[in-house]
PDB file of N, CA and C in Angstrom:
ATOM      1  N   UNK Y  60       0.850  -1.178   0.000  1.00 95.00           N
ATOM      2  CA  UNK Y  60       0.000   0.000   0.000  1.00 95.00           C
ATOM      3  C   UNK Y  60       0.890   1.233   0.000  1.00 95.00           C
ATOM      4  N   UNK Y  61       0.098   2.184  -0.905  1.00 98.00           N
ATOM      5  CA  UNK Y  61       1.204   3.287  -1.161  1.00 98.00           C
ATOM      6  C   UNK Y  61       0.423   4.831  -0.619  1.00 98.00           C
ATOM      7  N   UNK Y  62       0.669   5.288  -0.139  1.00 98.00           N
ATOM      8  CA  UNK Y  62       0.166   6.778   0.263  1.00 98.00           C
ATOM      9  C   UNK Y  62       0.343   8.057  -0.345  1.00 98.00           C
ATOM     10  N   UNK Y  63      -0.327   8.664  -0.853  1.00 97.00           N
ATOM     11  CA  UNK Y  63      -0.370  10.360  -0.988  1.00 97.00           C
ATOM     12  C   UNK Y  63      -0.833  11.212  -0.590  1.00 97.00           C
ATOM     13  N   UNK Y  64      -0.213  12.682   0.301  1.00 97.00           N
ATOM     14  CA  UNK Y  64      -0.788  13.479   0.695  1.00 97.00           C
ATOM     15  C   UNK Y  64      -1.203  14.548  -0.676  1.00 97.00           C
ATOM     16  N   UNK Y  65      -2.124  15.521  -0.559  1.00 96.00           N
ATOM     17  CA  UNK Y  65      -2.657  16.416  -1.871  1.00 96.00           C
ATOM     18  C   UNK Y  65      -3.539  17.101  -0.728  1.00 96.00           C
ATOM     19  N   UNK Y  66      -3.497  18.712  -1.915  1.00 97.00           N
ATOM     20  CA  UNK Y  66      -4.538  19.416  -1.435  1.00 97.00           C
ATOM     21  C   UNK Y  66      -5.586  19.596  -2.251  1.00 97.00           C
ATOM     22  N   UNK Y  67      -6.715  20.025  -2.442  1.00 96.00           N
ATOM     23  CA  UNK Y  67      -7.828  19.436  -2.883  1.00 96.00           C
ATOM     24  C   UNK Y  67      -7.868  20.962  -4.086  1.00 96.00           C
ATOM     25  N   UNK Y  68      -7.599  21.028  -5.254  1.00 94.00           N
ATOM     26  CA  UNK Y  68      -7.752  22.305  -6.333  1.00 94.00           C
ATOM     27  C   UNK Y  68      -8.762  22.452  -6.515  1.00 94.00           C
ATOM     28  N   UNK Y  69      -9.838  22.220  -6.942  1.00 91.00           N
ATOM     29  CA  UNK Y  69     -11.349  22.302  -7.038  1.00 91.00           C
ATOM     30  C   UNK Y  69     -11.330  23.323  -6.471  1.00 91.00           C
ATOM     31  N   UNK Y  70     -12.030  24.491  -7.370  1.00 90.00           N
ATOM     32  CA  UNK Y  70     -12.709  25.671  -6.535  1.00 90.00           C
ATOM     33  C   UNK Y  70     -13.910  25.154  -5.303  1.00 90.00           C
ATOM     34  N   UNK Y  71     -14.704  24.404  -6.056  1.00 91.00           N
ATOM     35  CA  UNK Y  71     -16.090  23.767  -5.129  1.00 91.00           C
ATOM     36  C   UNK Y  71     -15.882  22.215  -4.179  1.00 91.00           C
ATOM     37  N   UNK Y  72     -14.270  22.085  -4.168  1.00 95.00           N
ATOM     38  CA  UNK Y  72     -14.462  20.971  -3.516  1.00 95.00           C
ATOM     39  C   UNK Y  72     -13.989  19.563  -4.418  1.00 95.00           C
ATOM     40  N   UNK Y  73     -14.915  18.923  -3.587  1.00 96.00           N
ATOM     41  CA  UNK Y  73     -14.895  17.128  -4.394  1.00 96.00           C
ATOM     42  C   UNK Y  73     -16.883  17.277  -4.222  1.00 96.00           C
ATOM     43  N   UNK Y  74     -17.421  18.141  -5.497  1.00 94.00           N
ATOM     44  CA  UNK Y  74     -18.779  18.049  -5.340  1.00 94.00           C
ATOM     45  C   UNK Y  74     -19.317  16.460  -5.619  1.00 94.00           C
ATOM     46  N   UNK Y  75     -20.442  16.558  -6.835  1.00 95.00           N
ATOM     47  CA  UNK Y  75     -21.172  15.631  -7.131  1.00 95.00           C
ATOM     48  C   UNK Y  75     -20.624  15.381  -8.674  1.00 95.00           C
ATOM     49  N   UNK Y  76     -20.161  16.479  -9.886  1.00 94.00           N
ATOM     50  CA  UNK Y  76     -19.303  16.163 -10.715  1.00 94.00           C
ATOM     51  C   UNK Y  76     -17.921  15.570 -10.687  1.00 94.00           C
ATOM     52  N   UNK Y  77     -17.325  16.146  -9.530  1.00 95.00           N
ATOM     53  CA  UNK Y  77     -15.711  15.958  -9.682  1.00 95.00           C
ATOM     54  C   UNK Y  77     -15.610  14.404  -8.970  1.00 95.00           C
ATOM     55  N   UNK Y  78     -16.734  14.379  -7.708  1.00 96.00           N
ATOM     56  CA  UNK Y  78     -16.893  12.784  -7.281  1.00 96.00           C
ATOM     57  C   UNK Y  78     -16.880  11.823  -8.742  1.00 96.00           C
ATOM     58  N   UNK Y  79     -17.959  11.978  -9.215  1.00 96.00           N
ATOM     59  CA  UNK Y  79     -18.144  11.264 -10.240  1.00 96.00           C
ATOM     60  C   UNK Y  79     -17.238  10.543 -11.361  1.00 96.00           C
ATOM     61  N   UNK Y  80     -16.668  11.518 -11.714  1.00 95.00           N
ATOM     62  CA  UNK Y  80     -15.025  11.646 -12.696  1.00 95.00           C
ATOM     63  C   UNK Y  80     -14.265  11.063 -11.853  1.00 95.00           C
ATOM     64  N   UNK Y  81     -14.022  11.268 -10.556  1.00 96.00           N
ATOM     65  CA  UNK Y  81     -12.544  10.266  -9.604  1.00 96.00           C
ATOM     66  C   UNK Y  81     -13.153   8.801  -9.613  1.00 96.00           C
ATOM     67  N   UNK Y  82     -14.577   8.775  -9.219  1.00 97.00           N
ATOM     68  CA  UNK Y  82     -14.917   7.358  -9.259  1.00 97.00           C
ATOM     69  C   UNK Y  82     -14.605   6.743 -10.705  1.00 97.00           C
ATOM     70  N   UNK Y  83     -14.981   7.484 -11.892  1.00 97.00           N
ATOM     71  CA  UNK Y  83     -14.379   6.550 -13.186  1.00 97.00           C
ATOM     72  C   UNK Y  83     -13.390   6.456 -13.317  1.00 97.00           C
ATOM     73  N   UNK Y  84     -12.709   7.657 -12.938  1.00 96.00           N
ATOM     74  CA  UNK Y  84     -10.876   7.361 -12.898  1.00 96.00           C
ATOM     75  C   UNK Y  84     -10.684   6.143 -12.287  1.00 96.00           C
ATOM     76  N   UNK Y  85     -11.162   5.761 -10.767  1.00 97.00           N
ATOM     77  CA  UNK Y  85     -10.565   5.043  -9.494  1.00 97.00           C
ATOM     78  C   UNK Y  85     -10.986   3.866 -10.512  1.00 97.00           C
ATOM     79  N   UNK Y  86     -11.835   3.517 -11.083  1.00 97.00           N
ATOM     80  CA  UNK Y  86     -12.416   2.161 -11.337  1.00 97.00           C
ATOM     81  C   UNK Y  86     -11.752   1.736 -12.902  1.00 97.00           C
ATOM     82  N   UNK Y  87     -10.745   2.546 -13.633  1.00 97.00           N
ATOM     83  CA  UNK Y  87      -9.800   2.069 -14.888  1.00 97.00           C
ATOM     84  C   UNK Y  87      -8.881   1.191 -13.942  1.00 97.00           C
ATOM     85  N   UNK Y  88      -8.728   1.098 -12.808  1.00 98.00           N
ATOM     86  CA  UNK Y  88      -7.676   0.405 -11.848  1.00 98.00           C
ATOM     87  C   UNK Y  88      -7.513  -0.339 -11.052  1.00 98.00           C
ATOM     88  N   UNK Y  89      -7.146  -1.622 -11.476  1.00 98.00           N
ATOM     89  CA  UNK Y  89      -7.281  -2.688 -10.363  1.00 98.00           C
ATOM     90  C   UNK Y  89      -7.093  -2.712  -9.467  1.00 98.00           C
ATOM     91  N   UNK Y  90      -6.151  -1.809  -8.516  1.00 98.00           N
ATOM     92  CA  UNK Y  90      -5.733  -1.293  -7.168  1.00 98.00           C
ATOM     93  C   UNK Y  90      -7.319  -0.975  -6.459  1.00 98.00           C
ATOM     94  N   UNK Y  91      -7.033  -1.165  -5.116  1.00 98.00           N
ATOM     95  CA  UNK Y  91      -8.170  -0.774  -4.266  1.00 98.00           C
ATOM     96  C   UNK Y  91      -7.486   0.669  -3.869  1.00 98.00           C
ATOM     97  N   UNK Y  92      -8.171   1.651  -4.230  1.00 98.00           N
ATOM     98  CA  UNK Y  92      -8.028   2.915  -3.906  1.00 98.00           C
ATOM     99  C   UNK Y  92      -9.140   4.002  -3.456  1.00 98.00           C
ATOM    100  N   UNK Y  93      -8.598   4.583  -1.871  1.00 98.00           N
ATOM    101  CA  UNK Y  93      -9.560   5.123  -0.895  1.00 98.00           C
ATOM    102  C   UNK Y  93      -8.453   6.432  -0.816  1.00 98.00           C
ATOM    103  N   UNK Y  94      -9.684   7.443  -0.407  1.00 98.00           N
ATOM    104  CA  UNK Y  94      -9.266   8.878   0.498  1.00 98.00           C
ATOM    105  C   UNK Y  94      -9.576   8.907   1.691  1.00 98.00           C
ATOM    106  N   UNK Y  95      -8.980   9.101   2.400  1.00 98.00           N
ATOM    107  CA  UNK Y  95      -8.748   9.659   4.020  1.00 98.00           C
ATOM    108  C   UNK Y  95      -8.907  11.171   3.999  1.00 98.00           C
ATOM    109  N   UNK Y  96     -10.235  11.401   5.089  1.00 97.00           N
ATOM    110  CA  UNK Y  96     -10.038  12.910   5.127  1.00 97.00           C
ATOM    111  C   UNK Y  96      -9.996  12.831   7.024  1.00 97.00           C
ATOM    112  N   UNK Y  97     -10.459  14.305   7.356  1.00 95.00           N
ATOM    113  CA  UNK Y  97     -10.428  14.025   9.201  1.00 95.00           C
ATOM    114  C   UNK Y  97     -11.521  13.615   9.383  1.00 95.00           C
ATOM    115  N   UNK Y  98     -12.999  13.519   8.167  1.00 95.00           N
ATOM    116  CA  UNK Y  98     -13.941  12.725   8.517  1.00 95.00           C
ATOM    117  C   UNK Y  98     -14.654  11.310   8.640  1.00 95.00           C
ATOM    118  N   UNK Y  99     -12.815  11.163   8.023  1.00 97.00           N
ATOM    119  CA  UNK Y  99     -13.456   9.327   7.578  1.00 97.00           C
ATOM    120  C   UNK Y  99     -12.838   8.942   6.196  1.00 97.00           C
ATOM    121  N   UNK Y 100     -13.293   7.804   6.171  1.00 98.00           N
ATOM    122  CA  UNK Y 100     -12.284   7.207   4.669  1.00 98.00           C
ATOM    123  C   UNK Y 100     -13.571   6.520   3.754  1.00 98.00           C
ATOM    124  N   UNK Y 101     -12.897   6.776   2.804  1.00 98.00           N
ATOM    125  CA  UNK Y 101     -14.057   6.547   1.823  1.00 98.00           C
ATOM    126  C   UNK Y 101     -13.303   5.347   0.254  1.00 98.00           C
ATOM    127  N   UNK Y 102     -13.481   4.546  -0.238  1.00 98.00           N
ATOM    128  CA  UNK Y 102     -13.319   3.647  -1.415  1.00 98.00           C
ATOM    129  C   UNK Y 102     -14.020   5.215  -2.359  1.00 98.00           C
ATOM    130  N   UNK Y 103     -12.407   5.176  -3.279  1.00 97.00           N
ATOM    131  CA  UNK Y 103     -13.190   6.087  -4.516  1.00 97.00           C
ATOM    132  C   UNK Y 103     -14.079   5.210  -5.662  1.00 97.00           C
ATOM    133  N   UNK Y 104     -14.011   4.146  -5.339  1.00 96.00           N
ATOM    134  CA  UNK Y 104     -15.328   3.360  -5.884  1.00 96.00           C
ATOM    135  C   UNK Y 104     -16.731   3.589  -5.984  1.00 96.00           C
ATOM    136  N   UNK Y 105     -17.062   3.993  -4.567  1.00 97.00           N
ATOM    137  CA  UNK Y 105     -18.010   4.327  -4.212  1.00 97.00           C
ATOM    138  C   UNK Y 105     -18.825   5.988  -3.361  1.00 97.00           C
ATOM    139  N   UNK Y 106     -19.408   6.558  -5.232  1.00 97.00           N
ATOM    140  CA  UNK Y 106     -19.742   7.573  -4.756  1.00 97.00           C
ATOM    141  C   UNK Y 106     -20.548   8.187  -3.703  1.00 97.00           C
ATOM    142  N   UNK Y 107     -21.293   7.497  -3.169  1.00 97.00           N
ATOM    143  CA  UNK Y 107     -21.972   8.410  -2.312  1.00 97.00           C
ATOM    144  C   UNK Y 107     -20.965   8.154  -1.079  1.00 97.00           C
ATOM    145  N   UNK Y 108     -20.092   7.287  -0.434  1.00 97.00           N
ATOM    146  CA  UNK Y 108     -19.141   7.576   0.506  1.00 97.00           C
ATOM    147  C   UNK Y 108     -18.349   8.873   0.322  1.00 97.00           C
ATOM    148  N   UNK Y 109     -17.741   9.146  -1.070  1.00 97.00           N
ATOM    149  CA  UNK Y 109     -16.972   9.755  -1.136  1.00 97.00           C
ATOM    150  C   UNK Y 109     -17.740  11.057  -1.139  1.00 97.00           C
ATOM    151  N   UNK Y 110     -19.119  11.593  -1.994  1.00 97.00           N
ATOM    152  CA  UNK Y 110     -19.511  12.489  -1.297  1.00 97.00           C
ATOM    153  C   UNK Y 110     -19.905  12.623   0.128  1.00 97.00           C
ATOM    154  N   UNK Y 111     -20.054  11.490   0.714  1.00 97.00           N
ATOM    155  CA  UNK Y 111     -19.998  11.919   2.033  1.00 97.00           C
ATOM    156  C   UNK Y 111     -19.136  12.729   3.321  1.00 97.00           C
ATOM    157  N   UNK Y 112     -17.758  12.229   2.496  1.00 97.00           N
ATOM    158  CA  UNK Y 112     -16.932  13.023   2.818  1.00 97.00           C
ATOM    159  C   UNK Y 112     -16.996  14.383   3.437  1.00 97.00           C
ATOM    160  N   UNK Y 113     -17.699  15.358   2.221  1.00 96.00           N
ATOM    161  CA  UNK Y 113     -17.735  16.555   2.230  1.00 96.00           C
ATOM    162  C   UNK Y 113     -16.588  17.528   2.283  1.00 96.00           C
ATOM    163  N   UNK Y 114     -15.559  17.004   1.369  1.00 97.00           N
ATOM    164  CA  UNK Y 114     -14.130  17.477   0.912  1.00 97.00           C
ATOM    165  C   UNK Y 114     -13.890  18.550   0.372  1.00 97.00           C
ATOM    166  N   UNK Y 115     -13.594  19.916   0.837  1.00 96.00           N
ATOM    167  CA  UNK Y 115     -13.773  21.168   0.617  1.00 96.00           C
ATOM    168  C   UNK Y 115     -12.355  21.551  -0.149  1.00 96.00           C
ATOM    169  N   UNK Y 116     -12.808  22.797  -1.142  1.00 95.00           N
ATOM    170  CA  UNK Y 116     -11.443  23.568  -1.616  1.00 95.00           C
ATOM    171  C   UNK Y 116      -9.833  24.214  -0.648  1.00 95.00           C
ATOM    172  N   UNK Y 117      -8.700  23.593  -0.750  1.00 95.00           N
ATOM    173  CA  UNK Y 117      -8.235  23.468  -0.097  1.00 95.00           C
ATOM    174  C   UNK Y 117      -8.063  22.242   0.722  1.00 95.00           C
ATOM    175  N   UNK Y 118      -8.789  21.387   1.279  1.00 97.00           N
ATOM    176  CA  UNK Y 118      -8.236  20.966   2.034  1.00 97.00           C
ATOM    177  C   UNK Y 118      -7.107  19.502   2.066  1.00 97.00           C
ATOM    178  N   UNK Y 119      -6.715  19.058   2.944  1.00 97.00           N
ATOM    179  CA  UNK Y 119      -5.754  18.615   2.588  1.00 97.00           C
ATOM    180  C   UNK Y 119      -6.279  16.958   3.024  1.00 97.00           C
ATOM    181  N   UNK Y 120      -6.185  15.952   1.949  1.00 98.00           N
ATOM    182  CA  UNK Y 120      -6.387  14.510   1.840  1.00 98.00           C
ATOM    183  C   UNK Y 120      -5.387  13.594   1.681  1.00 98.00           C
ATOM    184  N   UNK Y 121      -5.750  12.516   2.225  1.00 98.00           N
ATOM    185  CA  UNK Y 121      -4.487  11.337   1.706  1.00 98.00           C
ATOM    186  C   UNK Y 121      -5.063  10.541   1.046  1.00 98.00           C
ATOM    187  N   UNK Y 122      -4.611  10.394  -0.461  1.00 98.00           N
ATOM    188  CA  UNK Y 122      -5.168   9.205  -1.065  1.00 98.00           C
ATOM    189  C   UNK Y 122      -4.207   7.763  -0.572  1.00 98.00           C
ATOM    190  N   UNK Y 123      -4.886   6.672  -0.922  1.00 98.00           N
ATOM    191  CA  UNK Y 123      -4.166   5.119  -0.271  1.00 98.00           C
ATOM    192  C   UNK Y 123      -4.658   4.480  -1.657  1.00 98.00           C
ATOM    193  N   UNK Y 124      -3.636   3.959  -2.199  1.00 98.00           N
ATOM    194  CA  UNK Y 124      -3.907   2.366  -3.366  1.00 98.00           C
ATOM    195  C   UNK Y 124      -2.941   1.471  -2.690  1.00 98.00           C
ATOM    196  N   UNK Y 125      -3.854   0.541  -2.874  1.00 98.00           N
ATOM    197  CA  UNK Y 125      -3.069  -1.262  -2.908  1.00 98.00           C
ATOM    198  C   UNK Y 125      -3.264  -2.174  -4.051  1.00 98.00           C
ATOM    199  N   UNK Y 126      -2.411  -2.506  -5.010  1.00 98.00           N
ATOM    200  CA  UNK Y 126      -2.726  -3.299  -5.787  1.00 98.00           C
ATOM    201  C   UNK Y 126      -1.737  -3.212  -7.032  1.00 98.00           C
ATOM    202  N   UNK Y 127      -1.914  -3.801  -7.865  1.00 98.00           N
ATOM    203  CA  UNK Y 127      -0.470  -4.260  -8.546  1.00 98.00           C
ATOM    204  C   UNK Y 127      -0.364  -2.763  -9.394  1.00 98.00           C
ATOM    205  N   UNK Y 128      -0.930  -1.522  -9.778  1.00 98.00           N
ATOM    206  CA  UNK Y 128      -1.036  -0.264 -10.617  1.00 98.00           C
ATOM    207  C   UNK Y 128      -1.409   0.604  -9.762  1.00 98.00           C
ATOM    208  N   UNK Y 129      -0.668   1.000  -8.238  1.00 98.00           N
ATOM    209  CA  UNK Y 129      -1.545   1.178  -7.078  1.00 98.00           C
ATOM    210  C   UNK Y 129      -0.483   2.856  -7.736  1.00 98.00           C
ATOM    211  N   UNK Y 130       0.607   2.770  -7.852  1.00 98.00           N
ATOM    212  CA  UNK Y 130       1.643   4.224  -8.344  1.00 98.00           C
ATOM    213  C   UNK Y 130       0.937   4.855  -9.504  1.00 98.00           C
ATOM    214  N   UNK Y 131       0.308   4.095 -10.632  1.00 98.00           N
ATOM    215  CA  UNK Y 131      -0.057   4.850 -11.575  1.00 98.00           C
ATOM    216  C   UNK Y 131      -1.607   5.437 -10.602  1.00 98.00           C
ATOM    217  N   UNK Y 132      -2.518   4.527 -10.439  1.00 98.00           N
ATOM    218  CA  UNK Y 132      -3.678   5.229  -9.520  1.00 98.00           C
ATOM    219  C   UNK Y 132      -3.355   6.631  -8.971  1.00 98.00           C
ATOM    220  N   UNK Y 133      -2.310   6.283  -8.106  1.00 97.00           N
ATOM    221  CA  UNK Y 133      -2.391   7.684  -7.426  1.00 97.00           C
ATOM    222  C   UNK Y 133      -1.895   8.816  -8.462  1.00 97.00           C
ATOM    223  N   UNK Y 134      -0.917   8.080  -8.601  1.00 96.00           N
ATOM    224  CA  UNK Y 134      -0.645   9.475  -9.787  1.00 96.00           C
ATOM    225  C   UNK Y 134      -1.520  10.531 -10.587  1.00 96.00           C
ATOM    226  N   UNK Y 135      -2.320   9.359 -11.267  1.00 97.00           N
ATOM    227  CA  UNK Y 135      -3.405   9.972 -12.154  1.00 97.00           C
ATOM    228  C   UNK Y 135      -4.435  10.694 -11.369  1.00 97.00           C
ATOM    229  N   UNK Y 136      -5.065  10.031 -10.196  1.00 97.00           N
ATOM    230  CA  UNK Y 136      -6.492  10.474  -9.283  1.00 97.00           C
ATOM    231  C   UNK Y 136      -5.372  11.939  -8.659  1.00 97.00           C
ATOM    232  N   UNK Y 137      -4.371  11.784  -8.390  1.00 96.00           N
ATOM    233  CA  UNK Y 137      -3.807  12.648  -7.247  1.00 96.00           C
ATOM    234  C   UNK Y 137      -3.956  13.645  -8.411  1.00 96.00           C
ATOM    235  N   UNK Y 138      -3.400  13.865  -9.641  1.00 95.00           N
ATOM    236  CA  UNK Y 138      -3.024  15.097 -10.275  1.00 95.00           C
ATOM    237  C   UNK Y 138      -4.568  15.480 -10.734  1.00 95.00           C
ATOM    238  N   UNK Y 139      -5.901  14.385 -11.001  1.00 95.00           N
ATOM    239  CA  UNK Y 139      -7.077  15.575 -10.749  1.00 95.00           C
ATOM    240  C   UNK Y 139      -7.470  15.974  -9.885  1.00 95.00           C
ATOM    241  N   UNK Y 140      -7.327  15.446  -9.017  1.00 96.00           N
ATOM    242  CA  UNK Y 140      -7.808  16.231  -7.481  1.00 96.00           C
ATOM    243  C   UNK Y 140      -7.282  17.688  -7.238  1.00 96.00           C
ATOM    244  N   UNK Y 141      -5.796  17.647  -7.688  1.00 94.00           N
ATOM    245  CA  UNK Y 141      -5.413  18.470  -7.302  1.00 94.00           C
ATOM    246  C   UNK Y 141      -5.625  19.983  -8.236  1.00 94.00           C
ATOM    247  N   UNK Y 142      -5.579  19.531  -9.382  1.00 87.00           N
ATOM    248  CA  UNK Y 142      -5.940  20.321 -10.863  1.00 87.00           C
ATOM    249  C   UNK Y 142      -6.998  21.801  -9.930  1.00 87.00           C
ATOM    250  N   UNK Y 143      -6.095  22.849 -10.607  1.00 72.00           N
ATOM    251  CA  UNK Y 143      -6.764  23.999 -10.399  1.00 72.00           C
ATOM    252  C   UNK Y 143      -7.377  24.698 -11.829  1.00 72.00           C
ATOM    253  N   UNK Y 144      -8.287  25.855 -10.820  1.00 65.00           N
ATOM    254  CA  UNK Y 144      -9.548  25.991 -12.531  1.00 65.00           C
ATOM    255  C   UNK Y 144      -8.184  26.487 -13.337  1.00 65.00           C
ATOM    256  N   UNK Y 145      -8.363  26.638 -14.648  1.00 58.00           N
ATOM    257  CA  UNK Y 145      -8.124  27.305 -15.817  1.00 58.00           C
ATOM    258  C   UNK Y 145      -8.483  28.543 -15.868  1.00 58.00           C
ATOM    259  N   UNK Y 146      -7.505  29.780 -15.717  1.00 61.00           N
ATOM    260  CA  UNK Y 146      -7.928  31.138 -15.549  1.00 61.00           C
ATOM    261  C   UNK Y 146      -8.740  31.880 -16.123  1.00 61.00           C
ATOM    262  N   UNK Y 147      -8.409  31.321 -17.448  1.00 63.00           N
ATOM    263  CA  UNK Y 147      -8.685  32.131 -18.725  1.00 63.00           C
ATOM    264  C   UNK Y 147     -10.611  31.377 -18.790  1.00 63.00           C
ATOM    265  N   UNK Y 148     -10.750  30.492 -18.115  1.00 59.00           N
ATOM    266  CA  UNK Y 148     -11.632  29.022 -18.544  1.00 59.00           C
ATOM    267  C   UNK Y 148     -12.102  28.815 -17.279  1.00 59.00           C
ATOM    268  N   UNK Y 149     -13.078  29.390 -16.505  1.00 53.00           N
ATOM    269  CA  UNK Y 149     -13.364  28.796 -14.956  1.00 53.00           C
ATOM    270  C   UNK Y 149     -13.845  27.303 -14.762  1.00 53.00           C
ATOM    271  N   UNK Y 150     -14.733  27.153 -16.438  1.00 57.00           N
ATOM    272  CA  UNK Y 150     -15.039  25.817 -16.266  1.00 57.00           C
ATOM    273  C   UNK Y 150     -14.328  24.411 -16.660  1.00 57.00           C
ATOM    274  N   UNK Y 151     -12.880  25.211 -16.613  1.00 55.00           N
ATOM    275  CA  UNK Y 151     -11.833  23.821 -17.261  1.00 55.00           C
ATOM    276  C   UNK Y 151     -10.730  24.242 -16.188  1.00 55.00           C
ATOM    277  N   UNK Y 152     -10.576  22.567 -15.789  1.00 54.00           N
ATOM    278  CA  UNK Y 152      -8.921  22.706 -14.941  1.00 54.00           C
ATOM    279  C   UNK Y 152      -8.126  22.524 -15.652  1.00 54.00           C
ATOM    280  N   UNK Y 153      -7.028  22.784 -15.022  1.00 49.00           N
ATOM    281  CA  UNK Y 153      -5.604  22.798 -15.863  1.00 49.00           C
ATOM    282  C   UNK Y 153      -5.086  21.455 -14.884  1.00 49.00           C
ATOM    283  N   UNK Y 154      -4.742  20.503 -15.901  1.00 49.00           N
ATOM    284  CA  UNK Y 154      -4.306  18.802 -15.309  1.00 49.00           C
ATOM    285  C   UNK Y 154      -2.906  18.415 -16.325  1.00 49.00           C
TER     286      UNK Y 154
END
């Protein structure tokens, strides 16, 4: 099992879109991969945990993969999470 700390780029968080998109990301990957926040841990498998969360702009998460592509997982989920808006583009991040 491999760990990453990240801070969360999303102007709005980890809403109900950006949940959505990490869960299809999390699920291209055979690794079991979860976020840790101070409220609890959540399988990015499963969206309504992970909105449960309630993972705000800024704050700071640890993603966890285990599994044989557990480095590429994080890699990929970590750099959208972290993706801030696009200046020029509020409704596009820059990844």
């Amino acid at each position: 099992m491999i760990r990453l700390s990240l801070r969360i780029g999303h102007p709005a968080g980890i809403h109900a879109r950006i949940a959505a998109r990490a869960v299809l990301r999390a699920s291209r990957f055979s690794s079991s991969v979860f976020i840790r926040t101070s409220r609890g841990t959540a399988s990015l498998t499963r969206l309504a945990d992970l909105l449960g969360l309630d993972v705000n702009h800024g704050e700071t998460v640890e993603l966890l993969a285990d599994g044989p592509d557990e480095a590429e997982a994080l890699t990929d989920i970590g750099a959208f999470l972290r993706a801030e808006p696009d200046p020029t583009n509020p409704r596009r991040t820059l990844t």
